[in-house]
Amino acid sequence: MKDIPQLTIRPHTRPKVLLLGNGMNRVYGGASWAGLLQKINRTAFTPEEVKGIPLPMQAVLLSEDHVDSSLKELKKELTQCELHPWLDEQLKKLLTMPFDCILTPNFTYELECAADPNFLEGRGRWGRYQRHTPAIKRAEQRFMLHTYYSMPTDRGEVPLFHVHGEARKPESVILGHYFYGNLLFRYDDYLTRQAPNCRYPAEEAGKGRPVMSWLDYFILGDVYSLGFGFDTAEMDLWWLLCRKKRELAPHGDLFFFEPDRKATITKIALLQAYNARQLSLGFRELDPEGYRDFYETAVETIGRMVAGG
């Protein structure tokens, strides 16, 4: 059996963590939430008509609670390496930065394809990158807390976790309150039940912390959230943000990059209550075309921040 690699957080450091959502994909017409809902819709409702219910439940309603089988039908479409040149350029810039970990709630593979354009060409290709922590014996098919891709960068390999599942494994995709609830139970099990005394005890001098899950990076690290809206329906990540605030061990901050908008005032206030920091970078109330400049500025700003400048 191949040795299981051990990820480690260096002694007395905050891991630098990128949380990358779908925002940059949308700048040039990439896959949208409304587009996905339309494709899995088996009802007479339209995505516009179900906006009043939480995002995860929209998928349940429109698929008539057949989200997993609906995504299986879209598997081929969602597993393509076709990046707009602008998106490819921005992702490559992010991959040159000294992140210790990358997290994405996306089901698709833009980051992997920016690192390797042939990533999805057969199992032999993506299989060479798939890893899991010593917490489990084999890669997970559901609830991917410990399974990741070790992606090559100019600075070495960086672990990339799909925190809400991936298109290649439709049964792993987290949509609907039932699956969010089960996922949240696993967070609590890992962070609390499996370590009743303390998940993160004091570091021994000169020793790093072994990483068993992406949750370790999220709780202990400085997290840079880009292109992820932190919709209040994402109850698992809000729970984690609250858990991060309550952690007794030294831990990092969450930096939320989003333009100022009247529609998000209460969400920003809630993020601040959990000690997260919004960075609007001087942008406000953007039309769709304005987001290109925002993301370019955000990528440059994050680059300076993680480099310590």
mmCIF file of C-alpha atoms in Angstrom:
data_model
loop_
_atom_site.group_PDB
_atom_site.id
_atom_site.type_symbol
_atom_site.label_atom_id
_atom_site.label_comp_id
_atom_site.label_asym_id
_atom_site.label_seq_id
_atom_site.Cartn_x
_atom_site.Cartn_y
_atom_site.Cartn_z
ATOM 1 C CA MET A 1 0.000 0.000 0.000
ATOM 2 C CA LYS A 2 1.218 3.485 -0.889
ATOM 3 C CA ASP A 3 2.205 5.639 2.081
ATOM 4 C CA ILE A 4 -0.479 8.150 3.016
ATOM 5 C CA PRO A 5 1.000 11.666 2.889
ATOM 6 C CA GLN A 6 0.765 13.769 6.028
ATOM 7 C CA LEU A 7 -0.254 17.398 5.735
ATOM 8 C CA THR A 8 1.154 19.581 8.499
ATOM 9 C CA ILE A 9 0.573 23.079 9.800
ATOM 10 C CA ARG A 10 3.962 24.586 10.564
ATOM 11 C CA PRO A 11 4.699 25.424 14.212
ATOM 12 C CA HIS A 12 3.310 28.740 15.455
ATOM 13 C CA THR A 13 1.920 29.782 12.086
ATOM 14 C CA ARG A 14 -1.512 30.508 10.675
ATOM 15 C CA PRO A 15 -2.145 28.535 7.503
ATOM 16 C CA LYS A 16 -2.972 30.692 4.491
ATOM 17 C CA VAL A 17 -6.221 29.392 3.035
ATOM 18 C CA LEU A 18 -8.067 30.367 -0.154
ATOM 19 C CA LEU A 19 -11.844 29.832 -0.159
ATOM 20 C CA LEU A 20 -12.804 30.221 -3.820
ATOM 21 C CA GLY A 21 -16.432 30.336 -4.920
ATOM 22 C CA ASN A 22 -18.116 30.576 -8.299
ATOM 23 C CA GLY A 23 -18.000 34.363 -8.685
ATOM 24 C CA MET A 24 -15.109 34.630 -11.128
ATOM 25 C CA ASN A 25 -16.657 31.931 -13.331
ATOM 26 C CA ARG A 26 -19.655 34.197 -13.818
ATOM 27 C CA VAL A 27 -17.694 37.152 -15.249
ATOM 28 C CA TYR A 28 -17.717 35.625 -18.726
ATOM 29 C CA GLY A 29 -20.899 33.574 -18.576
ATOM 30 C CA GLY A 30 -19.739 30.508 -16.664
ATOM 31 C CA ALA A 31 -22.141 28.120 -14.987
ATOM 32 C CA SER A 32 -24.625 29.857 -12.674
ATOM 33 C CA TRP A 33 -26.879 28.632 -9.888
ATOM 34 C CA ALA A 34 -29.983 29.597 -11.882
ATOM 35 C CA GLY A 35 -28.614 27.743 -14.900
ATOM 36 C CA LEU A 36 -28.009 24.596 -12.860
ATOM 37 C CA LEU A 37 -31.510 24.774 -11.379
ATOM 38 C CA GLN A 38 -33.021 25.099 -14.833
ATOM 39 C CA LYS A 39 -31.186 21.984 -16.009
ATOM 40 C CA ILE A 40 -32.364 19.816 -13.111
ATOM 41 C CA ASN A 41 -35.916 21.217 -13.148
ATOM 42 C CA ARG A 42 -38.644 18.540 -13.381
ATOM 43 C CA THR A 43 -41.493 20.815 -12.300
ATOM 44 C CA ALA A 44 -43.669 23.578 -13.725
ATOM 45 C CA PHE A 45 -41.883 26.136 -11.516
ATOM 46 C CA THR A 46 -39.146 28.418 -12.787
ATOM 47 C CA PRO A 47 -35.946 29.237 -10.828
ATOM 48 C CA GLU A 48 -37.309 32.776 -10.468
ATOM 49 C CA GLU A 49 -40.479 31.506 -8.769
ATOM 50 C CA VAL A 50 -38.590 29.554 -6.084
ATOM 51 C CA LYS A 51 -36.237 32.365 -5.042
ATOM 52 C CA GLY A 52 -38.147 32.848 -1.818
ATOM 53 C CA ILE A 53 -36.933 29.578 -0.292
ATOM 54 C CA PRO A 54 -33.350 28.814 0.818
ATOM 55 C CA LEU A 55 -30.900 27.965 -1.972
ATOM 56 C CA PRO A 56 -30.344 24.284 -1.061
ATOM 57 C CA MET A 57 -34.102 23.687 -0.975
ATOM 58 C CA GLN A 58 -34.593 25.216 -4.416
ATOM 59 C CA ALA A 59 -32.659 22.297 -5.893
ATOM 60 C CA VAL A 60 -34.724 19.803 -3.883
ATOM 61 C CA LEU A 61 -38.012 21.303 -5.041
ATOM 62 C CA LEU A 62 -37.124 21.635 -8.717
ATOM 63 C CA SER A 63 -35.567 18.163 -8.958
ATOM 64 C CA GLU A 64 -38.473 16.686 -6.968
ATOM 65 C CA ASP A 65 -35.887 15.498 -4.419
ATOM 66 C CA HIS A 66 -33.801 13.720 -7.065
ATOM 67 C CA VAL A 67 -30.746 15.975 -6.906
ATOM 68 C CA ASP A 68 -28.179 13.173 -7.083
ATOM 69 C CA SER A 69 -29.691 11.431 -10.120
ATOM 70 C CA SER A 70 -30.198 14.810 -11.826
ATOM 71 C CA LEU A 71 -26.516 15.624 -11.360
ATOM 72 C CA LYS A 72 -25.516 12.224 -12.747
ATOM 73 C CA GLU A 73 -27.241 13.216 -15.977
ATOM 74 C CA LEU A 74 -25.130 16.395 -16.051
ATOM 75 C CA LYS A 75 -21.858 14.704 -15.106
ATOM 76 C CA LYS A 76 -20.333 14.906 -18.589
ATOM 77 C CA GLU A 77 -21.229 18.585 -18.941
ATOM 78 C CA LEU A 78 -19.840 19.467 -15.509
ATOM 79 C CA THR A 79 -16.542 17.650 -16.003
ATOM 80 C CA GLN A 80 -15.001 19.723 -18.784
ATOM 81 C CA CYS A 81 -11.733 21.670 -18.883
ATOM 82 C CA GLU A 82 -12.783 24.674 -20.928
ATOM 83 C CA LEU A 83 -11.673 27.925 -19.303
ATOM 84 C CA HIS A 84 -12.111 31.439 -20.618
ATOM 85 C CA PRO A 85 -8.603 32.949 -21.092
ATOM 86 C CA TRP A 86 -9.297 35.672 -18.495
ATOM 87 C CA LEU A 87 -10.442 33.131 -15.902
ATOM 88 C CA ASP A 88 -7.466 30.884 -16.657
ATOM 89 C CA GLU A 89 -5.115 33.843 -16.138
ATOM 90 C CA GLN A 90 -6.667 34.839 -12.797
ATOM 91 C CA LEU A 91 -6.680 31.278 -11.474
ATOM 92 C CA LYS A 92 -3.058 30.790 -12.480
ATOM 93 C CA LYS A 93 -2.184 33.946 -10.520
ATOM 94 C CA LEU A 94 -3.903 32.526 -7.446
ATOM 95 C CA LEU A 95 -2.047 29.238 -7.869
ATOM 96 C CA THR A 96 1.305 31.039 -7.732
ATOM 97 C CA MET A 97 0.508 32.435 -4.265
ATOM 98 C CA PRO A 98 1.866 30.735 -1.125
ATOM 99 C CA PHE A 99 -1.388 29.178 0.056
ATOM 100 C CA ASP A 100 -1.182 26.209 2.386
ATOM 101 C CA CYS A 101 -4.616 24.999 1.295
ATOM 102 C CA ILE A 102 -7.385 25.798 -1.182
ATOM 103 C CA LEU A 103 -11.055 25.181 -0.403
ATOM 104 C CA THR A 104 -13.860 25.420 -2.932
ATOM 105 C CA PRO A 105 -17.604 24.852 -2.602
ATOM 106 C CA ASN A 106 -17.731 24.486 -6.423
ATOM 107 C CA PHE A 107 -18.578 21.091 -7.879
ATOM 108 C CA THR A 108 -16.555 21.787 -11.018
ATOM 109 C CA TYR A 109 -12.827 21.752 -11.727
ATOM 110 C CA GLU A 110 -11.683 25.190 -12.870
ATOM 111 C CA LEU A 111 -8.724 25.350 -10.481
ATOM 112 C CA GLU A 112 -7.539 21.852 -11.316
ATOM 113 C CA CYS A 113 -7.784 22.615 -15.026
ATOM 114 C CA ALA A 114 -5.813 25.843 -14.579
ATOM 115 C CA ALA A 115 -3.065 23.786 -12.925
ATOM 116 C CA ASP A 116 -3.289 20.961 -15.484
ATOM 117 C CA PRO A 117 -5.411 21.449 -18.641
ATOM 118 C CA ASN A 118 -5.581 17.663 -19.039
ATOM 119 C CA PHE A 119 -6.769 17.046 -15.480
ATOM 120 C CA LEU A 120 -10.042 15.398 -16.511
ATOM 121 C CA GLU A 121 -8.606 13.218 -19.288
ATOM 122 C CA GLY A 122 -9.357 9.815 -17.826
ATOM 123 C CA ARG A 123 -8.952 8.414 -14.347
ATOM 124 C CA GLY A 124 -5.219 8.005 -14.817
ATOM 125 C CA ARG A 125 -4.877 11.765 -14.925
ATOM 126 C CA TRP A 126 -6.964 12.941 -11.982
ATOM 127 C CA GLY A 127 -6.114 9.773 -10.077
ATOM 128 C CA ARG A 128 -2.485 10.780 -9.829
ATOM 129 C CA TYR A 129 -3.540 13.893 -7.897
ATOM 130 C CA GLN A 130 -6.134 12.396 -5.543
ATOM 131 C CA ARG A 131 -5.049 11.979 -1.935
ATOM 132 C CA HIS A 132 -6.611 11.540 1.485
ATOM 133 C CA THR A 133 -5.419 12.205 4.992
ATOM 134 C CA PRO A 134 -4.520 9.395 7.426
ATOM 135 C CA ALA A 135 -7.928 9.876 9.070
ATOM 136 C CA ILE A 136 -9.445 7.465 6.525
ATOM 137 C CA LYS A 137 -8.315 4.371 4.640
ATOM 138 C CA ARG A 138 -9.611 5.295 1.185
ATOM 139 C CA ALA A 139 -10.962 8.294 -0.682
ATOM 140 C CA GLU A 140 -14.470 9.279 0.356
ATOM 141 C CA GLN A 141 -17.478 9.008 -1.931
ATOM 142 C CA ARG A 142 -19.582 11.303 0.271
ATOM 143 C CA PHE A 143 -18.928 14.079 2.795
ATOM 144 C CA MET A 144 -15.405 14.838 1.643
ATOM 145 C CA LEU A 145 -13.751 16.083 4.811
ATOM 146 C CA HIS A 146 -10.499 14.193 4.281
ATOM 147 C CA THR A 147 -10.154 13.690 0.501
ATOM 148 C CA TYR A 148 -8.365 16.215 -1.681
ATOM 149 C CA TYR A 149 -6.337 16.786 -4.833
ATOM 150 C CA SER A 150 -2.656 17.577 -4.425
ATOM 151 C CA MET A 151 -2.189 20.149 -7.183
ATOM 152 C CA PRO A 152 1.209 21.147 -8.609
ATOM 153 C CA THR A 153 2.220 24.800 -8.370
ATOM 154 C CA ASP A 154 5.453 26.744 -8.782
ATOM 155 C CA ARG A 155 5.800 26.615 -4.988
ATOM 156 C CA GLY A 156 5.179 22.889 -4.675
ATOM 157 C CA GLU A 157 1.986 20.913 -4.184
ATOM 158 C CA VAL A 158 -1.067 22.425 -2.494
ATOM 159 C CA PRO A 159 -4.086 20.459 -1.208
ATOM 160 C CA LEU A 160 -7.401 21.395 -2.864
ATOM 161 C CA PHE A 161 -10.613 20.271 -1.150
ATOM 162 C CA HIS A 162 -14.108 20.315 -2.689
ATOM 163 C CA VAL A 163 -15.972 21.043 0.530
ATOM 164 C CA HIS A 164 -19.464 20.457 -0.901
ATOM 165 C CA GLY A 165 -18.564 17.543 -3.165
ATOM 166 C CA GLU A 166 -17.568 17.295 -6.808
ATOM 167 C CA ALA A 167 -19.263 16.595 -10.127
ATOM 168 C CA ARG A 168 -17.194 13.479 -10.754
ATOM 169 C CA LYS A 169 -18.922 11.949 -7.712
ATOM 170 C CA PRO A 170 -22.565 13.155 -7.914
ATOM 171 C CA GLU A 171 -23.416 11.323 -4.691
ATOM 172 C CA SER A 172 -20.935 13.582 -2.855
ATOM 173 C CA VAL A 173 -22.631 16.856 -3.844
ATOM 174 C CA ILE A 174 -24.257 18.660 -0.907
ATOM 175 C CA LEU A 175 -27.654 20.095 -1.865
ATOM 176 C CA GLY A 176 -30.761 20.128 0.303
ATOM 177 C CA HIS A 177 -31.179 20.451 4.055
ATOM 178 C CA TYR A 178 -30.996 16.674 4.607
ATOM 179 C CA PHE A 179 -27.458 16.540 3.229
ATOM 180 C CA TYR A 180 -26.437 19.845 4.820
ATOM 181 C CA GLY A 181 -27.653 18.503 8.155
ATOM 182 C CA ASN A 182 -25.690 15.277 7.773
ATOM 183 C CA LEU A 183 -22.593 17.223 6.756
ATOM 184 C CA LEU A 184 -22.927 19.531 9.742
ATOM 185 C CA PHE A 185 -23.174 16.504 12.037
ATOM 186 C CA ARG A 186 -19.852 15.293 10.648
ATOM 187 C CA TYR A 187 -18.248 18.665 11.294
ATOM 188 C CA ASP A 188 -19.374 18.537 14.906
ATOM 189 C CA ASP A 189 -18.302 14.900 15.227
ATOM 190 C CA TYR A 190 -14.807 15.727 14.008
ATOM 191 C CA LEU A 191 -14.356 18.981 15.923
ATOM 192 C CA THR A 192 -16.061 18.003 19.172
ATOM 193 C CA ARG A 193 -17.143 14.409 19.623
ATOM 194 C CA GLN A 194 -13.902 12.812 18.432
ATOM 195 C CA ALA A 195 -11.874 15.169 20.646
ATOM 196 C CA PRO A 196 -13.870 15.780 23.839
ATOM 197 C CA ASN A 197 -10.935 17.417 25.633
ATOM 198 C CA CYS A 198 -9.621 19.683 22.896
ATOM 199 C CA ARG A 199 -9.341 19.316 19.115
ATOM 200 C CA TYR A 200 -6.391 21.720 19.024
ATOM 201 C CA PRO A 201 -4.252 21.360 22.165
ATOM 202 C CA ALA A 202 -1.224 23.572 22.758
ATOM 203 C CA GLU A 203 1.590 22.978 20.289
ATOM 204 C CA GLU A 204 4.713 21.230 21.467
ATOM 205 C CA ALA A 205 7.848 23.269 20.909
ATOM 206 C CA GLY A 206 9.172 22.869 17.389
ATOM 207 C CA LYS A 207 6.401 20.527 16.242
ATOM 208 C CA GLY A 208 3.722 21.231 13.673
ATOM 209 C CA ARG A 209 0.087 20.215 13.852
ATOM 210 C CA PRO A 210 -0.881 17.195 11.747
ATOM 211 C CA VAL A 211 -3.830 17.935 9.439
ATOM 212 C CA MET A 212 -6.566 15.319 9.297
ATOM 213 C CA SER A 213 -9.271 17.385 7.589
ATOM 214 C CA TRP A 214 -9.795 20.644 5.715
ATOM 215 C CA LEU A 215 -11.641 21.770 8.839
ATOM 216 C CA ASP A 216 -8.240 22.184 10.527
ATOM 217 C CA TYR A 217 -7.199 24.689 7.875
ATOM 218 C CA PHE A 218 -10.492 26.592 8.077
ATOM 219 C CA ILE A 219 -10.532 26.881 11.866
ATOM 220 C CA LEU A 220 -6.846 27.678 12.435
ATOM 221 C CA GLY A 221 -5.962 29.567 9.268
ATOM 222 C CA ASP A 222 -6.336 33.004 7.728
ATOM 223 C CA VAL A 223 -9.094 32.378 5.182
ATOM 224 C CA TYR A 224 -9.371 34.563 2.060
ATOM 225 C CA SER A 225 -12.911 34.235 0.676
ATOM 226 C CA LEU A 226 -13.233 35.277 -2.962
ATOM 227 C CA GLY A 227 -16.212 34.805 -5.273
ATOM 228 C CA PHE A 228 -18.207 33.073 -2.552
ATOM 229 C CA GLY A 229 -21.331 34.957 -1.502
ATOM 230 C CA PHE A 230 -21.692 33.455 1.981
ATOM 231 C CA ASP A 231 -25.431 33.196 1.411
ATOM 232 C CA THR A 232 -27.131 32.675 4.761
ATOM 233 C CA ALA A 233 -28.502 29.347 3.469
ATOM 234 C CA GLU A 234 -24.939 27.937 3.589
ATOM 235 C CA MET A 235 -25.567 26.906 7.175
ATOM 236 C CA ASP A 236 -22.566 24.595 7.459
ATOM 237 C CA LEU A 237 -20.019 27.322 6.690
ATOM 238 C CA TRP A 238 -21.778 29.811 8.948
ATOM 239 C CA TRP A 239 -21.605 27.230 11.726
ATOM 240 C CA LEU A 240 -17.893 26.766 11.043
ATOM 241 C CA LEU A 241 -17.325 30.503 11.105
ATOM 242 C CA CYS A 242 -18.956 30.673 14.533
ATOM 243 C CA ARG A 243 -16.878 27.668 15.649
ATOM 244 C CA LYS A 244 -13.746 29.431 14.391
ATOM 245 C CA LYS A 245 -14.578 32.504 16.491
ATOM 246 C CA ARG A 246 -14.986 30.325 19.597
ATOM 247 C CA GLU A 247 -11.717 28.385 19.149
ATOM 248 C CA LEU A 248 -9.392 28.666 22.151
ATOM 249 C CA ALA A 249 -6.197 27.841 20.265
ATOM 250 C CA PRO A 250 -4.519 30.655 18.296
ATOM 251 C CA HIS A 251 -6.406 30.946 15.031
ATOM 252 C CA GLY A 252 -6.703 33.163 12.000
ATOM 253 C CA ASP A 253 -9.235 35.545 10.511
ATOM 254 C CA LEU A 254 -11.649 35.366 7.603
ATOM 255 C CA PHE A 255 -11.314 38.059 4.933
ATOM 256 C CA PHE A 256 -14.459 38.387 2.834
ATOM 257 C CA PHE A 257 -13.923 40.079 -0.534
ATOM 258 C CA GLU A 258 -17.139 41.568 -1.901
ATOM 259 C CA PRO A 259 -18.223 45.001 -3.186
ATOM 260 C CA ASP A 260 -20.447 47.129 -0.954
ATOM 261 C CA ARG A 261 -24.112 46.609 -1.830
ATOM 262 C CA LYS A 262 -27.253 47.740 -0.019
ATOM 263 C CA ALA A 263 -28.708 44.258 -0.455
ATOM 264 C CA THR A 264 -25.942 42.704 1.660
ATOM 265 C CA ILE A 265 -25.767 45.135 4.594
ATOM 266 C CA THR A 266 -27.256 42.673 7.088
ATOM 267 C CA LYS A 267 -25.091 39.814 5.841
ATOM 268 C CA ILE A 268 -21.954 41.912 6.281
ATOM 269 C CA ALA A 269 -23.083 42.835 9.801
ATOM 270 C CA LEU A 270 -23.554 39.154 10.587
ATOM 271 C CA LEU A 271 -20.086 38.333 9.240
ATOM 272 C CA GLN A 272 -18.633 41.062 11.427
ATOM 273 C CA ALA A 273 -20.432 39.576 14.448
ATOM 274 C CA TYR A 274 -18.420 36.421 13.782
ATOM 275 C CA ASN A 275 -15.190 38.449 13.549
ATOM 276 C CA ALA A 276 -14.940 38.222 9.754
ATOM 277 C CA ARG A 277 -13.652 41.244 7.845
ATOM 278 C CA GLN A 278 -15.175 42.514 4.620
ATOM 279 C CA LEU A 279 -12.875 44.090 2.021
ATOM 280 C CA SER A 280 -14.817 45.954 -0.666
ATOM 281 C CA LEU A 281 -11.630 47.517 -2.132
ATOM 282 C CA GLY A 282 -13.592 50.679 -2.906
ATOM 283 C CA PHE A 283 -16.105 48.934 -5.200
ATOM 284 C CA ARG A 284 -19.851 49.332 -4.702
ATOM 285 C CA GLU A 285 -23.140 48.508 -6.431
ATOM 286 C CA LEU A 286 -21.456 47.002 -9.518
ATOM 287 C CA ASP A 287 -23.179 46.055 -12.728
ATOM 288 C CA PRO A 288 -22.113 42.669 -14.166
ATOM 289 C CA GLU A 289 -19.368 44.217 -16.309
ATOM 290 C CA GLY A 290 -17.755 45.867 -13.286
ATOM 291 C CA TYR A 291 -16.903 42.584 -11.593
ATOM 292 C CA ARG A 292 -13.933 41.939 -13.862
ATOM 293 C CA ASP A 293 -12.115 44.962 -12.383
ATOM 294 C CA PHE A 294 -13.180 43.984 -8.872
ATOM 295 C CA TYR A 295 -11.803 40.445 -9.166
ATOM 296 C CA GLU A 296 -8.552 41.595 -10.761
ATOM 297 C CA THR A 297 -8.047 44.060 -7.894
ATOM 298 C CA ALA A 298 -8.998 41.402 -5.324
ATOM 299 C CA VAL A 299 -6.526 38.881 -6.763
ATOM 300 C CA GLU A 300 -3.724 41.466 -6.633
ATOM 301 C CA THR A 301 -4.683 42.451 -3.063
ATOM 302 C CA ILE A 302 -4.779 38.847 -1.861
ATOM 303 C CA GLY A 303 -1.384 38.269 -3.461
ATOM 304 C CA ARG A 304 0.109 41.099 -1.401
ATOM 305 C CA MET A 305 -1.615 39.984 1.782
ATOM 306 C CA VAL A 306 -0.486 36.356 1.661
ATOM 307 C CA ALA A 307 3.034 37.446 0.710
ATOM 308 C CA GLY A 308 3.091 39.583 3.842
ATOM 309 C CA GLY A 309 3.190 42.881 1.956
#
